[in-house]
Amino acid sequence: MAILQNLREKLLSKTGKKVAGNIGWLTFERGVRLGLGLVVGILVARYLGPSDYGKLNYVITFAIIIESITSLGLDNIIIKKIVALKDRQFEIINTSLSLRFFSSIILIPIGILLIHLLRDDYTINLLAYIILSSVVFRSIDVTDFWFQSYIDSK
């Protein structure tokens, strides 16, 4: 009973109201994003048809695999290092940006070559060039680590 009373007092405080409001907005944003993604996915699937939608998903799957390899599994480690080493935070961000960028430059041609070898289809190859080239620009997501580390340090 004391736990519920303590929780109630914290939620009714000024900080508690701010936290509850932020949680509400984050939940709303996530729900809207999921809903819009579902609607767009359905419309794209209806427009392309089963065959072309399958080709699109085939190439997107390759892009996701390549992107997960280019991140090198360092996301959480980078955030922890930025929090721990405040004086070297920009050096850490620049190094991780370089690692992601150059690993994507190396892995994109490998992904395109694999798609060429596995499926000799003009549409799939064209989609591979377009979608896999976007993986390079995902390396800029490293800038988000600074904001995440700022939140973690509070």
PDB file of C-alpha atoms in Angstrom:
ATOM      1  CA  MET A   1       0.000   0.000   0.000  1.00  0.00           C
ATOM      2  CA  ALA A   2       2.866   2.332   0.801  1.00  0.00           C
ATOM      3  CA  ILE A   3       4.314   1.723  -2.654  1.00  0.00           C
ATOM      4  CA  LEU A   4       1.084   2.822  -4.342  1.00  0.00           C
ATOM      5  CA  GLN A   5       0.875   5.907  -2.133  1.00  0.00           C
ATOM      6  CA  ASN A   6       4.491   6.797  -2.974  1.00  0.00           C
ATOM      7  CA  LEU A   7       3.817   6.312  -6.703  1.00  0.00           C
ATOM      8  CA  ARG A   8       0.679   8.470  -6.486  1.00  0.00           C
ATOM      9  CA  GLU A   9       2.597  11.278  -4.775  1.00  0.00           C
ATOM     10  CA  LYS A  10       5.333  11.178  -7.400  1.00  0.00           C
ATOM     11  CA  LEU A  11       2.833  11.245 -10.269  1.00  0.00           C
ATOM     12  CA  LEU A  12       1.003  14.208  -8.763  1.00  0.00           C
ATOM     13  CA  SER A  13       4.194  16.232  -8.306  1.00  0.00           C
ATOM     14  CA  LYS A  14       5.287  18.774 -10.912  1.00  0.00           C
ATOM     15  CA  THR A  15       8.072  16.516 -12.185  1.00  0.00           C
ATOM     16  CA  GLY A  16       5.733  13.521 -12.236  1.00  0.00           C
ATOM     17  CA  LYS A  17       3.261  15.395 -14.411  1.00  0.00           C
ATOM     18  CA  LYS A  18       6.046  16.304 -16.845  1.00  0.00           C
ATOM     19  CA  VAL A  19       7.231  12.695 -16.977  1.00  0.00           C
ATOM     20  CA  ALA A  20       3.686  11.395 -17.487  1.00  0.00           C
ATOM     21  CA  GLY A  21       3.127  13.966 -20.242  1.00  0.00           C
ATOM     22  CA  ASN A  22       6.360  12.970 -21.986  1.00  0.00           C
ATOM     23  CA  ILE A  23       5.450   9.291 -21.763  1.00  0.00           C
ATOM     24  CA  GLY A  24       2.047  10.084 -23.238  1.00  0.00           C
ATOM     25  CA  TRP A  25       3.523  12.014 -26.160  1.00  0.00           C
ATOM     26  CA  LEU A  26       6.130   9.327 -26.842  1.00  0.00           C
ATOM     27  CA  THR A  27       3.458   6.624 -26.808  1.00  0.00           C
ATOM     28  CA  PHE A  28       1.229   8.691 -29.095  1.00  0.00           C
ATOM     29  CA  GLU A  29       4.117   9.321 -31.502  1.00  0.00           C
ATOM     30  CA  ARG A  30       5.019   5.639 -31.617  1.00  0.00           C
ATOM     31  CA  GLY A  31       1.378   4.677 -32.242  1.00  0.00           C
ATOM     32  CA  VAL A  32       0.975   7.220 -35.049  1.00  0.00           C
ATOM     33  CA  ARG A  33       4.238   6.086 -36.613  1.00  0.00           C
ATOM     34  CA  LEU A  34       3.173   2.423 -36.499  1.00  0.00           C
ATOM     35  CA  GLY A  35      -0.275   3.235 -37.875  1.00  0.00           C
ATOM     36  CA  LEU A  36       1.078   5.314 -40.754  1.00  0.00           C
ATOM     37  CA  GLY A  37       3.688   2.652 -41.522  1.00  0.00           C
ATOM     38  CA  LEU A  38       0.953   0.035 -41.709  1.00  0.00           C
ATOM     39  CA  VAL A  39      -1.196   2.170 -44.020  1.00  0.00           C
ATOM     40  CA  VAL A  40       1.741   3.018 -46.301  1.00  0.00           C
ATOM     41  CA  GLY A  41       2.819  -0.643 -46.380  1.00  0.00           C
ATOM     42  CA  ILE A  42      -0.675  -1.740 -47.384  1.00  0.00           C
ATOM     43  CA  LEU A  43      -0.939   0.923 -50.094  1.00  0.00           C
ATOM     44  CA  VAL A  44       2.492   0.068 -51.519  1.00  0.00           C
ATOM     45  CA  ALA A  45       1.650  -3.648 -51.505  1.00  0.00           C
ATOM     46  CA  ARG A  46      -1.632  -3.014 -53.321  1.00  0.00           C
ATOM     47  CA  TYR A  47       0.033  -0.738 -55.866  1.00  0.00           C
ATOM     48  CA  LEU A  48       3.006  -2.995 -56.644  1.00  0.00           C
ATOM     49  CA  GLY A  49       1.269  -6.342 -56.513  1.00  0.00           C
ATOM     50  CA  PRO A  50       2.647  -9.548 -55.020  1.00  0.00           C
ATOM     51  CA  SER A  51       5.572 -10.030 -57.401  1.00  0.00           C
ATOM     52  CA  ASP A  52       7.018  -6.515 -57.311  1.00  0.00           C
ATOM     53  CA  TYR A  53       6.304  -6.106 -53.596  1.00  0.00           C
ATOM     54  CA  GLY A  54       8.230  -9.321 -52.987  1.00  0.00           C
ATOM     55  CA  LYS A  55      11.157  -7.957 -54.996  1.00  0.00           C
ATOM     56  CA  LEU A  56      11.099  -4.750 -52.969  1.00  0.00           C
ATOM     57  CA  ASN A  57      11.094  -6.657 -49.679  1.00  0.00           C
ATOM     58  CA  TYR A  58      13.891  -8.925 -50.940  1.00  0.00           C
ATOM     59  CA  VAL A  59      16.166  -5.937 -51.522  1.00  0.00           C
ATOM     60  CA  ILE A  60      15.081  -4.193 -48.306  1.00  0.00           C
ATOM     61  CA  THR A  61      16.040  -7.344 -46.398  1.00  0.00           C
ATOM     62  CA  PHE A  62      19.524  -7.216 -47.917  1.00  0.00           C
ATOM     63  CA  ALA A  63      19.774  -3.532 -46.979  1.00  0.00           C
ATOM     64  CA  ILE A  64      18.803  -4.299 -43.382  1.00  0.00           C
ATOM     65  CA  ILE A  65      21.433  -7.037 -43.184  1.00  0.00           C
ATOM     66  CA  ILE A  66      24.119  -4.754 -44.645  1.00  0.00           C
ATOM     67  CA  GLU A  67      23.101  -1.924 -42.316  1.00  0.00           C
ATOM     68  CA  SER A  68      23.261  -4.147 -39.248  1.00  0.00           C
ATOM     69  CA  ILE A  69      26.768  -5.220 -40.236  1.00  0.00           C
ATOM     70  CA  THR A  70      27.901  -1.623 -40.828  1.00  0.00           C
ATOM     71  CA  SER A  71      26.835  -0.621 -37.325  1.00  0.00           C
ATOM     72  CA  LEU A  72      29.410  -3.143 -36.061  1.00  0.00           C
ATOM     73  CA  GLY A  73      27.306  -3.660 -32.925  1.00  0.00           C
ATOM     74  CA  LEU A  74      28.814  -0.582 -31.335  1.00  0.00           C
ATOM     75  CA  ASP A  75      25.716   1.538 -30.712  1.00  0.00           C
ATOM     76  CA  ASN A  76      25.345   1.013 -26.956  1.00  0.00           C
ATOM     77  CA  ILE A  77      29.102   0.927 -26.427  1.00  0.00           C
ATOM     78  CA  ILE A  78      29.508   4.303 -28.127  1.00  0.00           C
ATOM     79  CA  ILE A  79      26.831   5.861 -25.926  1.00  0.00           C
ATOM     80  CA  LYS A  80      28.475   4.493 -22.778  1.00  0.00           C
ATOM     81  CA  LYS A  81      31.888   5.766 -23.881  1.00  0.00           C
ATOM     82  CA  ILE A  82      30.517   9.234 -24.611  1.00  0.00           C
ATOM     83  CA  VAL A  83      28.978   9.358 -21.128  1.00  0.00           C
ATOM     84  CA  ALA A  84      32.168   8.073 -19.480  1.00  0.00           C
ATOM     85  CA  LEU A  85      34.629  10.192 -21.471  1.00  0.00           C
ATOM     86  CA  LYS A  86      32.990  13.619 -21.754  1.00  0.00           C
ATOM     87  CA  ASP A  87      36.242  15.313 -22.763  1.00  0.00           C
ATOM     88  CA  ARG A  88      36.646  13.009 -25.790  1.00  0.00           C
ATOM     89  CA  GLN A  89      32.995  12.808 -26.880  1.00  0.00           C
ATOM     90  CA  PHE A  90      33.464  14.405 -30.299  1.00  0.00           C
ATOM     91  CA  GLU A  91      36.486  12.229 -31.020  1.00  0.00           C
ATOM     92  CA  ILE A  92      34.371   9.151 -30.224  1.00  0.00           C
ATOM     93  CA  ILE A  93      31.525  10.377 -32.438  1.00  0.00           C
ATOM     94  CA  ASN A  94      33.884  11.164 -35.334  1.00  0.00           C
ATOM     95  CA  THR A  95      35.592   7.787 -35.056  1.00  0.00           C
ATOM     96  CA  SER A  96      32.299   5.906 -34.991  1.00  0.00           C
ATOM     97  CA  LEU A  97      31.030   7.956 -37.935  1.00  0.00           C
ATOM     98  CA  SER A  98      34.162   7.081 -39.908  1.00  0.00           C
ATOM     99  CA  LEU A  99      33.857   3.393 -39.014  1.00  0.00           C
ATOM    100  CA  ARG A 100      30.235   3.249 -40.121  1.00  0.00           C
ATOM    101  CA  PHE A 101      30.847   5.237 -43.286  1.00  0.00           C
ATOM    102  CA  PHE A 102      33.808   3.209 -44.500  1.00  0.00           C
ATOM    103  CA  SER A 103      32.271  -0.128 -43.555  1.00  0.00           C
ATOM    104  CA  SER A 104      29.169   0.800 -45.556  1.00  0.00           C
ATOM    105  CA  ILE A 105      31.336   1.859 -48.520  1.00  0.00           C
ATOM    106  CA  ILE A 106      32.977  -1.581 -48.407  1.00  0.00           C
ATOM    107  CA  LEU A 107      29.817  -3.613 -47.797  1.00  0.00           C
ATOM    108  CA  ILE A 108      27.474  -1.987 -50.325  1.00  0.00           C
ATOM    109  CA  PRO A 109      29.336  -3.344 -53.393  1.00  0.00           C
ATOM    110  CA  ILE A 110      29.469  -6.754 -51.700  1.00  0.00           C
ATOM    111  CA  GLY A 111      25.693  -6.630 -51.173  1.00  0.00           C
ATOM    112  CA  ILE A 112      25.076  -5.584 -54.777  1.00  0.00           C
ATOM    113  CA  LEU A 113      27.374  -8.359 -56.009  1.00  0.00           C
ATOM    114  CA  LEU A 114      25.517 -10.911 -53.885  1.00  0.00           C
ATOM    115  CA  ILE A 115      22.171  -9.787 -55.261  1.00  0.00           C
ATOM    116  CA  HIS A 116      23.554 -10.005 -58.819  1.00  0.00           C
ATOM    117  CA  LEU A 117      24.804 -13.530 -58.174  1.00  0.00           C
ATOM    118  CA  LEU A 118      21.659 -14.748 -56.435  1.00  0.00           C
ATOM    119  CA  ARG A 119      19.022 -13.147 -58.657  1.00  0.00           C
ATOM    120  CA  ASP A 120      19.687 -11.979 -62.206  1.00  0.00           C
ATOM    121  CA  ASP A 121      16.676  -9.695 -62.505  1.00  0.00           C
ATOM    122  CA  TYR A 122      16.866  -6.127 -63.818  1.00  0.00           C
ATOM    123  CA  THR A 123      14.244  -4.787 -61.397  1.00  0.00           C
ATOM    124  CA  ILE A 124      15.926  -6.332 -58.364  1.00  0.00           C
ATOM    125  CA  ASN A 125      19.337  -5.053 -59.457  1.00  0.00           C
ATOM    126  CA  LEU A 126      17.991  -1.523 -59.955  1.00  0.00           C
ATOM    127  CA  LEU A 127      16.295  -1.612 -56.551  1.00  0.00           C
ATOM    128  CA  ALA A 128      19.544  -2.881 -55.027  1.00  0.00           C
ATOM    129  CA  TYR A 129      21.480   0.099 -56.372  1.00  0.00           C
ATOM    130  CA  ILE A 130      18.921   2.564 -55.054  1.00  0.00           C
ATOM    131  CA  ILE A 131      18.150   1.047 -51.657  1.00  0.00           C
ATOM    132  CA  LEU A 132      21.647  -0.135 -50.751  1.00  0.00           C
ATOM    133  CA  SER A 133      23.102   3.280 -51.592  1.00  0.00           C
ATOM    134  CA  SER A 134      20.946   4.731 -48.808  1.00  0.00           C
ATOM    135  CA  VAL A 135      22.890   2.672 -46.234  1.00  0.00           C
ATOM    136  CA  VAL A 136      25.780   5.150 -46.525  1.00  0.00           C
ATOM    137  CA  PHE A 137      23.561   7.950 -45.279  1.00  0.00           C
ATOM    138  CA  ARG A 138      22.484   5.935 -42.231  1.00  0.00           C
ATOM    139  CA  SER A 139      25.992   6.410 -40.854  1.00  0.00           C
ATOM    140  CA  ILE A 140      24.917   9.945 -39.928  1.00  0.00           C
ATOM    141  CA  ASP A 141      22.689   8.377 -37.243  1.00  0.00           C
ATOM    142  CA  VAL A 142      25.799   8.478 -35.067  1.00  0.00           C
ATOM    143  CA  THR A 143      24.910  12.076 -34.210  1.00  0.00           C
ATOM    144  CA  ASP A 144      21.890  10.710 -32.328  1.00  0.00           C
ATOM    145  CA  PHE A 145      24.273   8.959 -29.929  1.00  0.00           C
ATOM    146  CA  TRP A 146      25.336  12.321 -28.531  1.00  0.00           C
ATOM    147  CA  PHE A 147      21.722  13.155 -27.648  1.00  0.00           C
ATOM    148  CA  GLN A 148      21.199   9.709 -26.134  1.00  0.00           C
ATOM    149  CA  SER A 149      24.358  10.087 -24.063  1.00  0.00           C
ATOM    150  CA  TYR A 150      23.156  13.465 -22.840  1.00  0.00           C
ATOM    151  CA  ILE A 151      19.940  11.823 -21.593  1.00  0.00           C
ATOM    152  CA  ASP A 152      21.876   8.925 -20.010  1.00  0.00           C
ATOM    153  CA  SER A 153      24.182  11.275 -18.138  1.00  0.00           C
ATOM    154  CA  LYS A 154      21.314  12.951 -16.243  1.00  0.00           C
TER     155      LYS A 154
END
